Coordinates of C-alpha atoms and ligand atoms in Angstrom, one line a residue:
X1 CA -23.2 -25.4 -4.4
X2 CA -22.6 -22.8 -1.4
X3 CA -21.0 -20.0 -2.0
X4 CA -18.9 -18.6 0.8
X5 CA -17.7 -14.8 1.8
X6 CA -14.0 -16.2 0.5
X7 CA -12.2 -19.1 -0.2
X8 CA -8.2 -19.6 0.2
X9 CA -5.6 -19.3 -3.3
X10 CA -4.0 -22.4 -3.4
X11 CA -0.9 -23.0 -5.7
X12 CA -0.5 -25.6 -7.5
X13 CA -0.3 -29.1 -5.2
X14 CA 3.1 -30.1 -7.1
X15 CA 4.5 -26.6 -6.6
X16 CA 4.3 -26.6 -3.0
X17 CA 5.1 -30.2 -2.8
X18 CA 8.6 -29.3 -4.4
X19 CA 8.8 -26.2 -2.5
X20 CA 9.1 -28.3 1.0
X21 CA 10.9 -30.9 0.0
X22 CA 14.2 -29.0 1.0
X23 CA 13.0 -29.3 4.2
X24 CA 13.7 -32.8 4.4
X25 CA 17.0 -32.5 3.3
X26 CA 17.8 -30.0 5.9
X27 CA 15.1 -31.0 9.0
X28 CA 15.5 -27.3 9.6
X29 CA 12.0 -26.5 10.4
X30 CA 11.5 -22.9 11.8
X31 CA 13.6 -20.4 13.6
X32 CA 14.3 -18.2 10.5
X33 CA 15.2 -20.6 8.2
X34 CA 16.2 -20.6 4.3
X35 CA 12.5 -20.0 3.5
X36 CA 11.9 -17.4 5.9
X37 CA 15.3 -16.0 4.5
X38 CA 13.9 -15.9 0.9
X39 CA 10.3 -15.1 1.6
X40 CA 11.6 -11.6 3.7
X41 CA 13.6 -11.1 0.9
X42 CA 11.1 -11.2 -1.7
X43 CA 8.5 -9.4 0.4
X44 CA 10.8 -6.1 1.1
X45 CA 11.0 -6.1 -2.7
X46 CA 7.5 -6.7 -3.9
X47 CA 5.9 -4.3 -0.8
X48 CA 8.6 -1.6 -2.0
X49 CA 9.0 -1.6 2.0
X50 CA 12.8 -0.6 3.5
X51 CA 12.6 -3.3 5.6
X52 CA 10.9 -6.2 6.7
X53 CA 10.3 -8.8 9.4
X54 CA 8.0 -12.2 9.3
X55 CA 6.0 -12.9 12.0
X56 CA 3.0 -15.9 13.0
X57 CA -0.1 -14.1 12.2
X58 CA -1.1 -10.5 11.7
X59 CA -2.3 -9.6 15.2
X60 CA 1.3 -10.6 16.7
X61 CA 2.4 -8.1 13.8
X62 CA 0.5 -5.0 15.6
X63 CA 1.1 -6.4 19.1
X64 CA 4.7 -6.4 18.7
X65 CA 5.1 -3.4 17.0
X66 CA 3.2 -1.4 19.4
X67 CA 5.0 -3.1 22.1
X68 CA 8.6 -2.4 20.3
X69 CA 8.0 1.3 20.4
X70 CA 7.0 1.2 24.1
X71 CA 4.1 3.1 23.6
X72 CA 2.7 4.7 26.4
X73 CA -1.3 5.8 27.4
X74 CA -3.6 6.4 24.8
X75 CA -3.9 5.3 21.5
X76 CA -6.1 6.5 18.6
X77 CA -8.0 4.3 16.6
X78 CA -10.8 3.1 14.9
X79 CA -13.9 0.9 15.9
X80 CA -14.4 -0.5 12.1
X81 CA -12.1 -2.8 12.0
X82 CA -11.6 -6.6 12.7
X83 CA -11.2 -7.2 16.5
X84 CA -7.7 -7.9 16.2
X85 CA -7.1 -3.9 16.2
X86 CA -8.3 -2.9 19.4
X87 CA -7.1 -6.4 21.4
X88 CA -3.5 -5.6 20.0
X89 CA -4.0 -1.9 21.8
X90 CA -5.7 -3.1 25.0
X91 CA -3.4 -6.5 25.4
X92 CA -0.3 -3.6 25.8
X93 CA -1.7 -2.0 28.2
X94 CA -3.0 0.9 26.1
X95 CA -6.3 2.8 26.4
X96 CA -7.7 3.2 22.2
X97 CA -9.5 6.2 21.9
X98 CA -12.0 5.8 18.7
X99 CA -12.1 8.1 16.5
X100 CA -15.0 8.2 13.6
X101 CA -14.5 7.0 10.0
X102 CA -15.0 9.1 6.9
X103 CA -18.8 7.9 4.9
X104 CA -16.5 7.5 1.5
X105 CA -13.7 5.1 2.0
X106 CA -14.9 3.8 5.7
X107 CA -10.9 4.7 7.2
X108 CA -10.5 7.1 9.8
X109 CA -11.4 10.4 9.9
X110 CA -9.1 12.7 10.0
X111 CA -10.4 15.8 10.4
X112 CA -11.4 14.6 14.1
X113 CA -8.2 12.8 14.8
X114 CA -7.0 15.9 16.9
X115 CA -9.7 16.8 18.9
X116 CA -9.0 13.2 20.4
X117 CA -5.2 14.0 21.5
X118 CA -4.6 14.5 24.8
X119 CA -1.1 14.9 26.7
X120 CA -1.2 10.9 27.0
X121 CA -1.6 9.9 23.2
X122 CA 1.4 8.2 22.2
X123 CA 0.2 6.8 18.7
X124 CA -2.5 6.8 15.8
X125 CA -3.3 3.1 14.8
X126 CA -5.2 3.9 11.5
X127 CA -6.6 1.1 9.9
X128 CA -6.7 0.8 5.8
X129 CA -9.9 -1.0 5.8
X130 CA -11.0 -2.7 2.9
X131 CA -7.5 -1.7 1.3
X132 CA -8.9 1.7 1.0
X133 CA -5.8 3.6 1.9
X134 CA -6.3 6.2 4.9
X135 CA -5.6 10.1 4.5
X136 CA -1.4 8.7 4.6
X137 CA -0.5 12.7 4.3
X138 CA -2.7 13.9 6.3
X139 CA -2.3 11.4 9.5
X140 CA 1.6 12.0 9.1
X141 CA 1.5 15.5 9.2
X142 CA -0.5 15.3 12.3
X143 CA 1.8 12.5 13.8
X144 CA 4.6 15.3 13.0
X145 CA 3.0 18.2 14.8
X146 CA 2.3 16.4 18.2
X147 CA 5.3 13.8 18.2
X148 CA 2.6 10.4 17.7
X149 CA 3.7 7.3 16.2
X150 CA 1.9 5.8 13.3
X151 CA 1.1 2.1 13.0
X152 CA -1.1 1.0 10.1
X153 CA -3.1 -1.9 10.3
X154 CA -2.4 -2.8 6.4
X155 CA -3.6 -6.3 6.7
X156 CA -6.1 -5.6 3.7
X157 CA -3.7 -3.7 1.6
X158 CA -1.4 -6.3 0.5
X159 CA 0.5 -5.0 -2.6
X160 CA -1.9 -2.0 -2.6
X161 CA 0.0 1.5 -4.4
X162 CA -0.7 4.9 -3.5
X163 CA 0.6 7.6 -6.1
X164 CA 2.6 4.2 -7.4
X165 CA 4.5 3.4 -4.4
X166 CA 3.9 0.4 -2.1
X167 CA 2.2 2.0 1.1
X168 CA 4.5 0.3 3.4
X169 CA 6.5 3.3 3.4
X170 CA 3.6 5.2 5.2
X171 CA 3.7 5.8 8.9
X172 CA 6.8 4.7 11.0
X173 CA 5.3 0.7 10.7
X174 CA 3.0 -1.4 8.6
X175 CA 1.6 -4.6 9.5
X176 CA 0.0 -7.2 7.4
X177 CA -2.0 -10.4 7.8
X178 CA -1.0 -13.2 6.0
X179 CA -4.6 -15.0 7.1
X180 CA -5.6 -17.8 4.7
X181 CA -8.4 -15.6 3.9
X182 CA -6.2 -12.6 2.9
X183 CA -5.4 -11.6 -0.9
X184 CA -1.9 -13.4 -0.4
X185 CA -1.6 -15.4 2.6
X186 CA 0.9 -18.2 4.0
X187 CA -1.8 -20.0 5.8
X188 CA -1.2 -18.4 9.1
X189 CA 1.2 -15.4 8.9
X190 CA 2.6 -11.9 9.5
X191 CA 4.8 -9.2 8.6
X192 CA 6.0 -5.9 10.0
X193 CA 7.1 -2.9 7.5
X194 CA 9.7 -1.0 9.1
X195 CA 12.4 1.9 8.7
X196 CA 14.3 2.3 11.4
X197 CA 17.0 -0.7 12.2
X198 CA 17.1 -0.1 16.0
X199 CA 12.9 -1.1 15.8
X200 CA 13.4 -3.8 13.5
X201 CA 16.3 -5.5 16.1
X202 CA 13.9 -5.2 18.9
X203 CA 11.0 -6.9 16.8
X204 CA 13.5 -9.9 15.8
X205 CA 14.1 -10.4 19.7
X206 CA 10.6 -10.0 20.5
X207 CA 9.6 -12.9 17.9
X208 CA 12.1 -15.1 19.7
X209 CA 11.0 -14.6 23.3
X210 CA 13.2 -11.8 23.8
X211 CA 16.2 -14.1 23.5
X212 CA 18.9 -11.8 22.6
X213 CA 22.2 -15.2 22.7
X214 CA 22.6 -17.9 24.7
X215 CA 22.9 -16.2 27.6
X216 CA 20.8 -13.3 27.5
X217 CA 17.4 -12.1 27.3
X218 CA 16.7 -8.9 26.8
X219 CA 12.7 -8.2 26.2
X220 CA 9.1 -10.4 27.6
X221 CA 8.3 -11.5 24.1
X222 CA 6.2 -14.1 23.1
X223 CA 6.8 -16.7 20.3
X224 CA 6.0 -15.6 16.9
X225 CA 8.1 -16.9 14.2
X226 CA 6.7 -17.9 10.9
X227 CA 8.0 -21.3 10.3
X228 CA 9.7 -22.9 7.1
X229 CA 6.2 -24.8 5.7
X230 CA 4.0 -21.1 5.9
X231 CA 7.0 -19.1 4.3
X232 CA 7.1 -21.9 1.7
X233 CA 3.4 -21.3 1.1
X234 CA 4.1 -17.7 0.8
X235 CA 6.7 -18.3 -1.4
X236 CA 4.4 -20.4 -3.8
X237 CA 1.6 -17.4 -3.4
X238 CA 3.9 -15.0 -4.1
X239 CA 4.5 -16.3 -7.7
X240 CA 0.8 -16.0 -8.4
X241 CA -0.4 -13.4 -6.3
X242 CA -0.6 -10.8 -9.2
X243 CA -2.6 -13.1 -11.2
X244 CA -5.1 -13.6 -8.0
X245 CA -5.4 -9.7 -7.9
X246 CA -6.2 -9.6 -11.6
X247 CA -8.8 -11.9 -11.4
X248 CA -10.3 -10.4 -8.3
X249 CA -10.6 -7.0 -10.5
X250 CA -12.2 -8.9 -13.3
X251 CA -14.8 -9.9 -10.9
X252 CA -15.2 -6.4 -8.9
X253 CA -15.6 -4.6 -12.1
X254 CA -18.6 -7.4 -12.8
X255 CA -20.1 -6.2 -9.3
X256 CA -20.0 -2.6 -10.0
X257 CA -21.5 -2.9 -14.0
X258 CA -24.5 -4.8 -12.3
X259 CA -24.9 -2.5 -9.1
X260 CA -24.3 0.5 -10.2
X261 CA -27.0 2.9 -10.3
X262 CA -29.1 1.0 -7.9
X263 CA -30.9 3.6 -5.6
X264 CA -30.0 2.8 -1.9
X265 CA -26.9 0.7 -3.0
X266 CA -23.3 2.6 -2.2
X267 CA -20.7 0.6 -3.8
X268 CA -16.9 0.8 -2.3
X269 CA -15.1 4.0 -3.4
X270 CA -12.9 4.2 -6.7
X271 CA -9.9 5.8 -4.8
X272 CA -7.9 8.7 -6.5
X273 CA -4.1 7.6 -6.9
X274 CA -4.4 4.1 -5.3
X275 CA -3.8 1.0 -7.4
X276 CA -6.3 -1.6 -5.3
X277 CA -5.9 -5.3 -4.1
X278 CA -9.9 -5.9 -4.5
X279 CA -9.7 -7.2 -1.4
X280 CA -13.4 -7.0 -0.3
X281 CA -16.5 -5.6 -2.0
X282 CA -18.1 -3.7 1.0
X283 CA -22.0 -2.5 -0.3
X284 CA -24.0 -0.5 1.9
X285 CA -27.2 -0.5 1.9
X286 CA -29.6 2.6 3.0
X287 CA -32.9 0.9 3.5
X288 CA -34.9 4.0 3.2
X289 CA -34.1 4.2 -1.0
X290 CA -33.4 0.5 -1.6
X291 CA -36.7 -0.8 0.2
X292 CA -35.0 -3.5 2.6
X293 CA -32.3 -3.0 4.8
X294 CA -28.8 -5.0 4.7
X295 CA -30.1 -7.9 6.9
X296 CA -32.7 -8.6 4.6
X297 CA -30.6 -9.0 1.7
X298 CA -27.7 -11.0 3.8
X299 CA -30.7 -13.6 4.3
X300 CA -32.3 -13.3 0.9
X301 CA -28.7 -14.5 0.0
X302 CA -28.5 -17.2 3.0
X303 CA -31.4 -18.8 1.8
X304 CA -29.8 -19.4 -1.9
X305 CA -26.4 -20.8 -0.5
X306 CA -24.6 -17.2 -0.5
X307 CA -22.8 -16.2 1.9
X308 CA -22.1 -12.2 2.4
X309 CA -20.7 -11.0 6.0
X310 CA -21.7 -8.1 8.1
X311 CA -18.2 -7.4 7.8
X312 CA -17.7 -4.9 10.2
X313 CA -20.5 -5.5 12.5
X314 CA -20.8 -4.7 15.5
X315 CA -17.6 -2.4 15.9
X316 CA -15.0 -3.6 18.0
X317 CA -15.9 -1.2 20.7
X318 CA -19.5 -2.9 21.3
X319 CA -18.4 -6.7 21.6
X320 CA -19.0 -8.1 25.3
X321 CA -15.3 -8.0 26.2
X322 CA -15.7 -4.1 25.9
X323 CA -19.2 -3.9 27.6
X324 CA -19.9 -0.2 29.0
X325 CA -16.4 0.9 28.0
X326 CA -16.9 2.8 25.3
X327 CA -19.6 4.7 24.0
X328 CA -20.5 4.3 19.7
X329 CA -22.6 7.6 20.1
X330 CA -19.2 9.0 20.0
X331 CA -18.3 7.2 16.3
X332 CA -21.9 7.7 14.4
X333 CA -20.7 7.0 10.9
X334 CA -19.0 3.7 12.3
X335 CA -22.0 3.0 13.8
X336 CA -24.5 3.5 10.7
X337 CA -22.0 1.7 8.0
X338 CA -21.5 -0.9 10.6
X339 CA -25.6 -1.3 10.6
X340 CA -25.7 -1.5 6.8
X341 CA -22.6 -3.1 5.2
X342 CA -22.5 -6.0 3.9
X343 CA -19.8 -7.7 2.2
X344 CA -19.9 -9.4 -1.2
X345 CA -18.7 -12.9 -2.0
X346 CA -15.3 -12.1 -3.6
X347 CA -12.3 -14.7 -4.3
X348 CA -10.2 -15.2 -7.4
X349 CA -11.7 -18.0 -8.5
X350 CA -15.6 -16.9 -8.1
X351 CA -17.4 -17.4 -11.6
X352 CA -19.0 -14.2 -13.6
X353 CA -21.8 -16.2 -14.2
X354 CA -22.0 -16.6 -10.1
X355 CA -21.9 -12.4 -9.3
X356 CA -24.5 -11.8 -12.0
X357 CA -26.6 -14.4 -9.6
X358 CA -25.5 -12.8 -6.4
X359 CA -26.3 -8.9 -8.4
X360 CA -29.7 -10.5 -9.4
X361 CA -30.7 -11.9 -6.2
X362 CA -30.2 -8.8 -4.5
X363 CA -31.3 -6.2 -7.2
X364 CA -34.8 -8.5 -6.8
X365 CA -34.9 -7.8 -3.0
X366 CA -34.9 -3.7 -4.0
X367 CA -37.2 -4.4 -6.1
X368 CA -39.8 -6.5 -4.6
X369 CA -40.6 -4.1 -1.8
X370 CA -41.5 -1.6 -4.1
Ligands
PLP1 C1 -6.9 -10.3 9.4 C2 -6.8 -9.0 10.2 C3 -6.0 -8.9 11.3 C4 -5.3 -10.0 12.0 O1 -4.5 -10.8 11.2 P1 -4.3 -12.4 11.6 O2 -3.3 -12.7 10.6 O3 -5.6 -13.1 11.4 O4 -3.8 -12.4 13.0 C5 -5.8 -7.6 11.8 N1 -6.5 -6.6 11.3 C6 -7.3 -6.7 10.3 C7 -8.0 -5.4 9.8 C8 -7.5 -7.9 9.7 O5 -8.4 -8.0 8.7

């Protein structure tokens, strides 16, 4: 039986089946319907975020939002991160600006953040990669200083806590993914954490086409409303999202008992004062202790019907669409994690007995080029 890199939480078949059946009733079908309604509702609470807004997918979550606060120039980001990052900067018009990541937690580095400002930054776009939380204090005390916006791309830190507090309230605007393949997802699906109202009334215009009432239209947005059957799914996930997490740390804390220790093998950071999602299981792998490099092991795993991801690899900066744009020389720890990482199988529903074979399969790849 393969194996794969994830594999969607699905409720219950009855649950969701009861959870539409409204819809029939009503035949009201998108355009911020009941569930919608509810599903904000619910979210604002659970994310401990002031406000929030639903949206189609994750990347129209960042687009939007950097659209909504007109930003201007340059924006600072990071290369490790799914490509959805840097096509929300560069479809607004923006030039990113990559800054490195830190070797611990793989989210930006801060202590090179200013060196990249110039008089045409306008924002930071930090990235909580893995749902490792970025430097939060840090990046807004910098955002203070030189009058930046902060947008996180939080689409792996769904219900992730920092000092016990939803990190939502980080940074003037979180956005999430809702992706099937996310820790809670409603198939496709979005949302934007916010704070200030006059923001959040542009984004629900901007969802809508712009459409302010009948008769006027006041921005050039696209369509992004989440419709009634994904906020129903969410609303179904929602109920058993906290049992998925617990699971997922029952299954990490396998991963680390049989890898830790292993020369060559850096296994993701334990983060002071964050309460994780267990997203991902990102394992590096320095070929020089361990005896074969990351590629090795991802096909060592191939051939027994695993499947791990070079998840982040290449960076975003090196894919075709950017060719000769940007240079990686400028983000070297990006560009040696991105050469050796390799993400773990890791779903709620993945089997002990399965991560002891993945841990054996590639503890014997160490081992046999010794
Ligand atoms: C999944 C993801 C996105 C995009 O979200 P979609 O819902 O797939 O549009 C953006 N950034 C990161 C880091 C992601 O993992």
């Amino acid at each position: 039986m393969k194996i794969n890199v994830t594999k969607s939480s699905m409720p219950d078949f009855k649950e969701y089946c009861d959870e539409i059946k409204d819809l029939w009733e009503s035949c009201w079908l998108t355009n911020m319907g009941e569930k919608h309604k509810e599903l904000q509702r619910q979210l604002k609470a659970y994310l401990q975020a002031e406000d929030v807004d639903l949206v189609t997918n994750g990347h129209m979550a960042l687009e939007l939002s950097m659209q909504a606060l007109q930003l201007t120039g340059e924006v600072i980001t990071t290369p490790f991160t799914f490509i959805s990052t840097t096509h929300a900067i560069v479809r607004n018009g923006l030039t990113p600006v990559f800054c490195d990541i830190n070797r611990d937690d793989y989210t930006m580095d801060v202590s090179r953040i200013e060196q990249l400002i110039t008089d045409k930054t306008s924002a930071i776009v930090p990235v909580h990669v893995y749902g490792n939380v970025c430097d939060v204090d840090e990046i807004s005390r910098i955002a203070t200083r030189y009058g930046l916006k902060v947008i996180y791309d939080a689409a792996h830190t769904f219900g992730v806590k920092y000092k016990g507090e939803g990190i939502a309230k980080f940074g003037d605007v979180s956005c999430y993914s809702f992706h099937a393949t996310k820790v809670f997802h409603t198939i496709e699906g979005g949302a934007i954490c916010y704070k200030d109202r006059a923001f959040g009334e542009i984004i629900g215009r901007l969802k809508d086409f712009g459409i302010c009432d009948e008769e006027a239209v006041t921005e050039i947005g696209p369509n992004a409303k989440m419709n009634e059957f994904c906020a129903a799914m969410g609303l179904c996930n929602l109920r058993h999202v906290d049992g998925e997490i617990r699971k997922r740390k029952t299954i990490v804390e396998r991963y680390r008992e049989k890898l830790e220790g292993a020369d060559g093998i850096k296994l993701p950071p334990v983060q002071k004062d964050v309460t994780s999602n267990y997203a991902y299981f990102p394992v590096v792998f320095d070929e020089t202790r361990f005896g074969v490099g990351r590629d090795a092991v991802r096909e060592r795993l191939a051939e027994n019907e695993v499947g791990a991801r070079k998840y982040f690899y290449p960076l975003t900066s090196e894919y075709s669409c950017y060719e000769n744009k940007y240079d990686t020389k400028k983000t070297p720890v990006a560009d040696w994690v991105s050469k050796r990482v390799l993400t773990l199988p890791l779903y709620a529903d993945l089997d002990i007995s399965t991560v002891d074979v993945i841990c054996d399969l590639i503890l014997q790849c160490g081992k046999s080029a010794v």
